[in-house]
XYZ file of C-alpha atoms in Angstrom:
625
model
C 109.977 64.493 95.199
C 106.846 66.570 94.550
C 107.274 69.069 91.655
C 105.054 71.468 89.871
C 102.721 69.582 87.535
C 103.768 69.011 83.948
C 100.815 67.983 81.680
C 101.958 65.081 79.506
C 100.319 64.083 76.252
C 101.018 61.808 73.370
C 102.664 63.386 70.275
C 99.914 64.583 67.918
C 99.819 63.376 64.400
C 100.575 65.902 61.641
C 96.993 66.924 60.884
C 96.419 67.539 64.588
C 99.626 69.520 65.160
C 98.989 73.172 65.146
C 100.832 76.291 66.186
C 99.525 78.402 69.064
C 96.808 80.844 67.950
C 97.071 84.581 68.294
C 94.604 84.466 71.188
C 96.766 81.772 73.017
C 99.880 83.968 72.590
C 98.121 86.962 73.949
C 96.787 85.064 76.964
C 100.269 83.777 77.616
C 101.564 87.382 78.002
C 99.710 87.793 81.285
C 97.709 90.838 82.452
C 100.767 93.105 83.249
C 102.269 92.723 79.848
C 98.949 93.010 78.007
C 98.126 96.228 79.923
C 101.564 97.765 79.156
C 101.173 96.678 75.544
C 97.781 98.306 75.193
C 99.185 101.427 76.767
C 101.928 101.610 74.108
C 99.518 100.864 71.370
C 97.049 103.605 72.532
C 100.016 106.144 72.828
C 101.176 105.314 69.282
C 97.643 105.683 67.916
C 97.172 109.067 69.736
C 100.508 110.352 68.360
C 99.703 109.211 64.764
C 96.117 110.656 65.007
C 97.398 114.035 66.305
C 99.966 114.257 63.650
C 97.818 113.151 60.682
C 94.862 115.297 61.726
C 95.212 117.353 64.717
C 91.969 119.326 64.355
C 89.983 116.032 64.308
C 91.876 114.623 67.339
C 91.282 117.889 69.343
C 87.772 118.338 68.220
C 86.824 114.730 69.081
C 88.066 114.994 72.639
C 86.458 118.363 73.066
C 83.038 117.007 72.100
C 80.601 118.138 74.798
C 78.157 115.788 76.577
C 75.344 117.065 78.830
C 73.988 114.943 81.561
C 71.171 115.917 83.861
C 67.495 116.291 84.601
C 65.603 119.578 84.469
C 67.620 122.449 85.914
C 70.460 120.116 87.146
C 72.747 119.767 84.303
C 76.411 118.560 84.123
C 78.384 119.530 81.031
C 81.601 117.531 80.215
C 83.825 117.108 77.283
C 85.018 113.603 76.381
C 88.451 114.591 77.539
C 87.085 115.567 80.996
C 85.071 112.292 81.221
C 88.299 110.342 80.718
C 90.429 112.536 83.031
C 87.987 113.379 85.836
C 85.541 110.372 85.827
C 87.335 107.316 84.411
C 90.639 108.253 86.104
C 88.721 108.415 89.336
C 88.263 104.685 88.994
C 91.996 104.274 88.304
C 92.901 106.179 91.444
C 90.273 104.212 93.287
C 92.232 101.011 92.399
C 95.503 102.740 93.478
C 93.926 103.595 96.779
C 92.688 99.950 97.235
C 96.335 98.867 96.798
C 97.612 101.418 99.247
C 95.078 100.320 101.802
C 95.875 96.671 101.378
C 99.633 97.134 101.570
C 99.336 99.052 104.861
C 96.780 96.654 106.307
C 98.090 93.125 105.345
C 100.974 93.666 102.880
C 104.671 94.729 102.534
C 104.214 97.952 104.396
C 102.982 96.499 107.738
C 106.516 96.068 109.163
C 108.682 99.107 109.473
C 111.983 97.248 109.083
C 110.564 95.647 105.834
C 108.986 98.770 104.563
C 111.883 101.194 105.364
C 113.881 100.416 102.127
C 111.025 101.047 99.527
C 109.645 103.861 101.658
C 112.852 105.837 101.778
C 113.624 104.937 98.147
C 110.140 106.270 97.039
C 110.572 109.497 99.096
C 114.126 110.178 97.525
C 112.542 109.205 94.098
C 110.023 112.083 94.663
C 112.428 114.683 96.014
C 115.376 114.319 93.778
C 113.544 114.485 90.452
C 111.606 117.617 91.626
C 114.907 119.239 92.668
C 116.510 118.573 89.358
C 113.422 119.804 87.429
C 113.423 123.095 89.425
C 117.143 123.474 88.778
C 116.849 123.118 85.045
C 113.463 124.718 84.547
C 114.400 127.831 86.635
C 113.505 131.004 84.775
C 111.238 129.291 82.119
C 107.922 130.287 83.772
C 106.962 126.637 84.141
C 108.598 125.927 87.536
C 105.188 125.064 88.925
C 105.064 122.014 86.675
C 107.686 120.217 88.855
C 105.020 117.645 89.731
C 105.307 116.084 86.217
C 108.500 114.294 87.161
C 107.505 113.007 90.681
C 105.602 109.822 89.843
C 106.364 106.457 88.379
C 103.793 104.738 86.251
C 102.945 101.607 88.121
C 101.288 99.865 85.160
C 104.230 100.447 82.865
C 106.670 99.598 85.646
C 105.131 96.144 86.265
C 104.745 95.520 82.502
C 108.330 96.585 81.853
C 109.715 94.368 84.665
C 107.774 91.426 83.118
C 109.340 92.169 79.762
C 112.938 92.947 80.559
C 113.423 91.993 84.281
C 115.685 89.360 85.585
C 114.534 85.767 85.324
C 113.740 85.537 89.012
C 112.276 88.911 89.987
C 109.847 88.079 92.897
C 111.839 90.084 95.512
C 112.407 93.009 93.128
C 108.763 93.051 92.108
C 107.750 93.185 95.808
C 110.140 96.010 96.324
C 109.061 97.994 93.334
C 105.345 97.551 94.150
C 105.831 98.807 97.648
C 107.802 101.710 96.327
C 105.130 102.514 93.769
C 102.514 102.546 96.538
C 104.382 105.138 98.518
C 105.185 106.990 95.235
C 101.421 107.079 94.468
C 100.597 108.466 97.954
C 103.141 111.246 97.421
C 101.887 112.057 93.910
C 98.210 112.115 94.956
C 99.061 114.358 97.933
C 100.957 116.826 95.721
C 98.074 116.909 93.186
C 95.677 117.704 96.066
C 97.947 120.432 97.691
C 99.544 122.022 94.640
C 97.259 121.477 91.654
C 93.838 122.305 93.019
C 92.292 125.606 91.750
C 89.121 127.538 92.693
C 88.903 125.831 96.029
C 85.449 125.893 97.718
C 85.357 124.070 101.198
C 81.623 123.883 101.621
C 81.055 120.871 99.262
C 83.684 118.942 101.157
C 81.299 118.863 104.115
C 78.996 116.835 101.955
C 81.989 114.748 100.787
C 82.854 114.120 104.439
C 79.379 112.970 105.373
C 79.422 110.622 102.250
C 82.762 109.226 103.268
C 81.454 108.599 106.784
C 78.625 106.723 105.244
C 81.080 104.660 103.114
C 82.888 103.742 106.237
C 79.749 102.556 108.132
C 78.347 100.743 105.092
C 80.516 97.737 105.997
C 78.092 97.021 108.874
C 75.071 96.607 106.635
C 73.903 93.095 106.149
C 72.377 93.514 102.629
C 72.537 96.090 99.826
C 76.107 97.212 100.359
C 76.950 97.290 96.736
C 74.197 99.764 95.940
C 74.993 101.889 99.000
C 78.674 101.999 98.116
C 77.958 103.000 94.548
C 75.436 105.723 95.534
C 77.692 107.317 98.176
C 80.665 107.132 95.832
C 78.860 109.140 93.214
C 77.876 111.755 95.800
C 81.417 112.044 97.095
C 82.775 112.340 93.624
C 80.313 115.161 92.700
C 81.150 116.956 95.999
C 84.839 116.844 95.195
C 84.103 118.162 91.731
C 82.030 121.009 93.165
C 84.746 121.869 95.701
C 87.535 122.477 93.107
C 89.610 119.576 94.510
C 90.373 117.322 91.569
C 87.575 114.657 91.581
C 89.974 111.781 90.936
C 91.097 112.122 94.521
C 87.578 111.110 95.594
C 88.544 107.700 94.289
C 91.472 107.476 96.601
C 89.472 108.794 99.692
C 86.825 106.222 99.073
C 89.228 103.346 98.587
C 90.954 104.042 101.876
C 87.763 103.493 103.692
C 86.965 100.063 102.029
C 87.732 97.254 104.477
C 90.516 94.838 103.872
C 91.309 91.614 105.736
C 92.624 88.162 105.174
C 90.004 85.491 104.827
C 88.624 84.400 108.182
C 88.966 80.596 108.714
C 85.537 80.304 110.152
C 84.012 82.080 107.112
C 85.956 79.830 104.787
C 84.759 76.797 106.621
C 81.159 78.050 106.599
C 81.437 78.477 102.809
C 82.777 75.011 102.390
C 79.913 73.538 104.472
C 77.326 75.445 102.407
C 79.002 74.236 99.175
C 78.803 70.596 100.510
C 75.114 71.117 101.331
C 74.490 72.417 97.766
C 76.352 69.430 96.328
C 74.187 66.988 98.330
C 70.886 68.865 97.565
C 71.343 71.156 94.615
C 68.653 73.928 94.482
C 68.685 77.677 93.962
C 68.423 78.580 97.587
C 71.539 76.603 98.660
C 73.322 77.887 95.508
C 72.596 81.495 96.519
C 73.669 80.860 100.130
C 76.909 79.121 99.084
C 77.781 81.819 96.528
C 77.095 84.639 99.060
C 79.214 82.879 101.762
C 82.154 82.479 99.392
C 82.000 86.053 98.260
C 81.713 87.367 101.888
C 84.809 85.329 102.969
C 86.988 87.655 100.737
C 87.311 91.235 101.744
C 85.509 93.902 99.790
C 88.962 95.456 98.960
C 90.118 92.299 97.175
C 86.832 91.696 95.484
C 86.782 95.217 94.068
C 90.429 94.998 93.060
C 89.918 91.865 91.070
C 86.714 93.202 89.552
C 88.077 96.623 88.377
C 91.660 95.547 87.487
C 90.909 94.273 84.021
C 88.814 97.380 83.126
C 91.622 99.693 84.377
C 94.309 97.868 82.577
C 92.490 97.168 79.316
C 90.141 100.110 78.989
C 90.656 103.175 81.261
C 94.457 103.485 80.962
C 94.527 102.976 77.189
C 91.662 105.540 76.904
C 93.643 107.967 79.070
C 96.606 107.520 76.852
C 94.601 107.957 73.729
C 93.079 111.194 75.061
C 96.384 112.656 76.501
C 99.226 111.386 74.469
C 98.410 113.182 71.199
C 101.525 115.210 70.979
C 102.365 116.781 67.649
C 105.770 115.772 66.417
C 106.340 118.300 63.647
C 109.981 119.187 62.772
C 109.325 122.631 64.455
C 107.914 121.036 67.646
C 110.660 118.530 67.899
C 113.294 121.280 67.246
C 111.653 123.383 69.977
C 111.575 120.415 72.375
C 115.280 119.636 71.798
C 116.197 123.127 72.850
C 113.455 123.526 75.495
C 114.577 123.742 79.118
C 111.149 122.331 80.089
C 111.590 119.237 78.025
C 115.129 118.671 79.336
C 113.993 119.333 82.893
C 111.388 116.522 82.511
C 113.835 114.116 80.845
C 116.536 114.653 83.409
C 114.066 114.728 86.284
C 112.548 111.321 85.246
C 115.525 109.429 84.041
C 118.417 110.769 86.195
C 116.312 111.962 89.146
C 114.425 108.756 89.702
C 117.559 106.647 89.254
C 119.665 108.664 91.629
C 116.824 108.939 94.155
C 115.776 105.257 94.241
C 119.205 103.670 93.651
C 121.142 106.185 95.765
C 118.922 105.786 98.875
C 119.025 101.964 98.574
C 122.735 102.090 98.230
C 123.091 104.201 101.402
C 120.778 101.929 103.395
C 122.678 98.818 102.180
C 126.002 100.254 103.096
C 124.905 101.360 106.551
C 122.687 98.194 107.073
C 119.489 100.111 107.470
C 116.183 98.252 106.753
C 115.688 94.744 105.557
C 116.945 93.562 102.156
C 115.668 90.182 101.138
C 117.457 87.506 99.239
C 117.842 88.410 95.552
C 117.305 92.091 96.241
C 120.811 93.017 95.261
C 122.059 96.569 94.365
C 122.511 95.708 90.678
C 118.938 94.501 90.318
C 117.689 97.563 92.277
C 119.676 99.657 89.798
C 117.661 98.127 86.955
C 114.401 98.742 88.840
C 115.425 102.212 89.699
C 115.988 102.894 85.919
C 112.483 101.673 85.155
C 111.008 104.022 87.769
C 111.784 106.761 85.321
C 108.760 105.717 83.263
C 106.454 108.373 84.398
C 103.628 108.130 81.991
C 100.178 108.237 83.333
C 100.386 110.778 86.230
C 102.994 112.806 84.365
C 100.566 113.334 81.483
C 97.863 113.904 84.003
C 99.693 116.701 85.775
C 100.753 118.271 82.441
C 96.967 118.750 81.815
C 96.642 120.370 85.235
C 99.725 122.568 85.439
C 100.517 123.816 81.838
C 97.906 125.945 79.958
C 100.136 126.915 77.037
C 99.682 124.484 74.180
C 103.276 124.735 72.902
C 104.729 124.130 76.322
C 102.355 121.318 76.950
C 103.467 119.627 73.679
C 107.121 120.078 74.737
C 106.415 118.562 78.118
C 104.636 115.566 76.577
C 107.598 115.014 74.235
C 109.782 115.009 77.399
C 107.584 112.497 79.147
C 107.542 110.212 76.111
C 111.337 110.535 75.543
C 112.045 109.913 79.241
C 109.867 106.852 79.345
C 111.603 105.244 76.348
C 115.134 106.079 77.636
C 114.121 104.731 81.192
C 112.928 101.508 79.589
C 116.035 100.995 77.565
C 118.337 101.859 80.451
C 116.580 99.338 82.702
C 116.786 96.661 80.079
C 120.558 97.315 79.674
C 121.199 97.241 83.425
C 119.279 93.981 83.849
C 121.229 92.383 80.951
C 124.506 93.448 82.583
C 123.334 92.176 85.925
C 122.425 88.754 84.418
C 125.724 88.528 82.699
C 127.646 89.167 85.832
C 125.831 86.220 87.567
C 124.643 83.689 85.001
C 121.547 82.121 86.473
C 122.712 82.774 89.957
C 124.696 79.568 89.764
C 121.389 77.764 89.173
C 120.466 77.828 92.818
C 123.340 75.445 93.784
C 124.247 77.357 97.001
C 122.066 78.491 99.862
C 121.069 82.073 99.102
C 120.289 83.225 102.688
C 122.522 82.049 105.565
C 120.879 80.551 108.536
C 119.580 83.293 110.942
C 119.003 82.041 114.486
C 116.696 85.075 115.120
C 114.180 84.004 112.501
C 114.891 80.484 111.265
C 113.368 77.361 112.834
C 116.320 75.274 113.692
C 117.220 72.211 115.813
C 120.591 71.575 117.297
C 123.606 73.721 118.113
C 123.682 76.840 115.879
C 127.485 76.485 115.742
C 127.388 72.696 114.828
C 129.880 71.769 112.153
C 127.306 70.138 109.943
C 124.196 71.780 108.489
C 121.057 70.691 106.583
C 118.476 73.330 105.446
C 115.350 71.822 104.073
C 112.696 73.594 102.043
C 109.393 71.655 102.097
C 105.608 71.715 102.554
C 103.363 69.897 104.990
C 101.123 68.230 102.394
C 103.984 66.718 100.432
C 104.252 62.937 101.079
C 107.912 62.949 100.095
C 108.509 65.698 102.784
C 106.850 63.337 105.357
C 109.105 60.520 104.215
C 112.120 62.940 104.511
C 111.188 63.853 108.002
C 111.934 60.306 109.010
C 115.233 60.402 107.374
C 116.074 63.720 109.148
C 115.175 62.166 112.591
C 117.494 59.227 111.847
C 120.307 61.633 110.829
C 119.845 63.714 113.961
C 119.947 60.605 116.179
C 123.179 59.451 114.553
C 125.086 62.727 114.419
C 123.646 64.305 117.556
C 125.243 67.678 118.442
C 127.334 67.746 115.312
C 124.234 68.549 113.223
C 122.186 71.734 112.771
C 118.893 71.214 110.951
C 116.742 74.065 109.580
C 113.240 73.961 108.191
C 112.009 76.578 105.652
C 108.614 76.822 103.943
C 108.161 76.146 100.259
C 104.386 75.362 99.881
C 103.592 74.270 96.319
C 100.060 75.650 96.172
C 99.339 74.380 92.577
C 99.947 70.871 93.792
C 99.000 71.040 97.420
C 96.106 73.645 97.847
C 96.179 73.589 101.663
C 100.015 73.750 102.085
C 100.219 77.570 102.372
C 97.454 77.516 105.046
C 99.441 74.838 106.960
C 102.650 76.863 106.813
C 100.974 79.924 108.198
C 99.209 77.878 110.865
C 102.562 76.499 112.030
C 103.978 80.051 112.162
C 100.887 81.120 114.210
C 101.500 78.254 116.593
C 105.136 79.214 116.771
C 104.153 82.504 118.268
C 102.902 80.439 121.250
C 105.998 78.292 121.322
C 104.486 75.259 119.558
C 105.977 75.367 116.015
C 107.448 71.900 116.215
C 104.521 70.295 117.785
C 102.118 71.791 115.260
C 104.412 70.957 112.332
C 104.545 67.298 113.458
C 100.690 67.230 113.670
C 100.431 68.455 110.098
C 102.746 65.678 108.882
C 100.925 63.135 110.917
C 97.582 63.813 109.148
C 98.271 65.160 105.647
C 94.810 64.405 104.408
C 92.973 66.650 106.924
C 94.270 70.226 106.575
C 91.019 72.188 105.949
C 90.281 75.311 108.093
C 88.332 73.295 110.682
C 91.256 70.853 111.006
C 93.704 73.730 111.454
C 91.707 75.126 114.411
C 91.142 71.603 115.893
C 94.815 70.939 115.907
C 95.443 74.176 117.783
C 92.840 73.216 120.325
C 94.335 69.690 120.704
C 97.809 71.102 121.345
C 96.465 73.361 124.088
C 97.017 76.670 122.283
C 95.087 79.801 123.084
C 92.649 79.321 120.080
C 91.428 82.926 120.143
C 94.999 84.243 119.848
C 95.801 81.535 117.330
C 92.967 82.641 115.018
C 94.056 86.283 115.339
C 97.570 85.391 114.532
C 96.561 83.545 111.327
C 95.611 86.956 110.028
C 98.836 88.622 111.419
C 100.902 90.133 108.523
C 104.001 89.023 110.407
C 102.954 85.392 109.972
C 102.097 85.985 106.298
C 105.272 87.762 105.485
C 107.344 85.198 107.440
C 106.059 82.439 105.030
C 106.332 84.601 102.032
C 109.994 85.292 102.816
C 110.854 81.683 102.522
C 108.751 81.365 99.366
C 110.617 84.178 97.719
C 113.956 82.690 98.855
C 112.884 79.410 97.246
C 111.960 81.195 94.075
C 115.303 83.004 93.983
C 117.045 79.631 94.068
C 114.625 78.128 91.450
C 113.211 75.530 93.795
C 110.287 73.995 92.017
C 110.074 70.655 93.879
C 110.086 69.590 97.513
C 111.755 68.556 99.597
C 114.926 70.378 98.599
C 117.966 70.115 100.808
C 121.078 72.205 101.120
C 123.942 70.244 102.699
C 126.414 72.539 104.327
C 125.196 75.334 102.027
C 125.261 73.306 98.834
C 122.186 71.957 97.042
C 121.800 68.231 97.359
C 120.683 66.085 94.406
C 119.766 62.398 94.481
C 118.263 60.233 97.241
C 117.527 61.690 100.615
C 117.579 58.504 102.792
C 119.475 58.910 106.093
C 122.722 57.246 104.994
C 123.004 59.233 101.773
C 122.446 62.462 103.705
C 125.148 61.635 106.244
C 127.668 60.698 103.512
C 126.842 64.050 101.741
C 127.262 65.925 105.052
C 130.675 64.418 105.750
C 131.975 64.763 102.190
C 130.956 68.407 101.752
C 132.312 69.160 105.317
C 135.668 67.781 104.289
C 135.878 69.899 101.072
C 134.552 73.072 102.391
C 133.182 74.365 105.786
C 129.484 75.009 106.030
C 128.431 78.717 105.914
C 128.171 80.427 109.233
C 125.012 81.910 110.598
C 123.842 85.385 109.414
C 125.334 88.258 111.329
């Protein structure tokens, strides 16, 4: 059986033995946790600084910088540079994520997107309603936008810290929810928190955005053109009165995103081989450019900016905006302030009720698609974490509340709500894990066979059932395919056999591409034939081989290539992968015999004995309704 690689080494002698360094421990945390940790540290530093010496904190961020030439001068405070310029980059990365999800991600299928979309909408409406109910008569009703948005960076970091052991499905759900949540929050900022609006500069912005759209057709110099037009658009938004951070979103939505084209990947491989055979600077440049161009600009920019956003921009934002004074007088005022309580209740209660309540209703009435592992108790933990409304909440406080005392009370509310939401989420996840210890270790099949989506062979109502998770590059899966053929011949119509994808990319780098190619062939009715061809030649599964197989099988190659980039194909494979993760499948092939995980040999006679023994003790699970 192929398993994820484990690096073995001899036991080091005592002088060589060492504990992991601090750098090793930090790297092991991962980007999401490190980003969340830096946000927390920056927040604590801002609070301490503001309470030790508020004048120095205030004066530092109000330091003026003048940029310009001749009569053209731009005057900014450090606070404005962070909130108006650096945060435009943050919103740009948010926009890239929105664009990607709608083009090739979780939001391409309505049935798949319905659950997080409705949960996100309810998570915007319910908190705002609760805020208005509590803050009515305070004079700060217009600050209802403070409670609408979840902090995506904190949400992902918190899920990594306190989420369930297997959180793949929940993470996908929460990220899709966060994207819709961001769209709502950005729209609300544009519609309700824009002052001194002047439409004329937006004409310049529109021309600049059109230029950004058409820049994709340039052969050279696109990076410089994108940067120049982006600055022009940002300045036009600034001059119009629309908050300039929204320029980042508008620009990002026009940046092209696509899955890597197989022909482009193959060309990059050929150029890399040429460089290997004849290394020189020209071939190196051509190979590097070809590799870069095979990845969409959206994904290249996302990977380039993500570390700066997580490690620099968001911590700087927290440092510049979280400096709330926590004197006894301010805390006493916050405790009795309807504004503070409106924010706490809006974020903690409103987000939970909105997100969990909508998911509960959709689950009860069977609306939308809930994947394996996306249970209501885990959604409850995720809904609680959605109450962490840090970044955009503090951002809107700066836009909506002019009074310093009220702004301090609002910041106290945001900080308190974020701590409570984190603690509540951690408790709910612990309760959920206690109710189902390790999900029985993945012993039982998590998702019943579904004849409308599974690849199955035999009678769907057959009394015996084998479900196999495997990948097409695994030599043991190839061996198992022979065993399965023998079992099918011997049991005939008594057996239902189901294949599901579990490509181990870290071991078999082309396995995912093979799985997606089989699904693309399946759209032309040739799934089985294509799968057999992959098993028949496991050493040749490069992009050119994938296309060649399609041609040899008589497929419409143009349609096949288009389907390789079809989000339905990608999501179909990812569904199986997430199911495998939920059942802790780390090696292939993995068999479920009549719904129970099989351990031990997988020769034909062993599988037949296991089928008959488990069928005698308990009937196999029926197909999904």
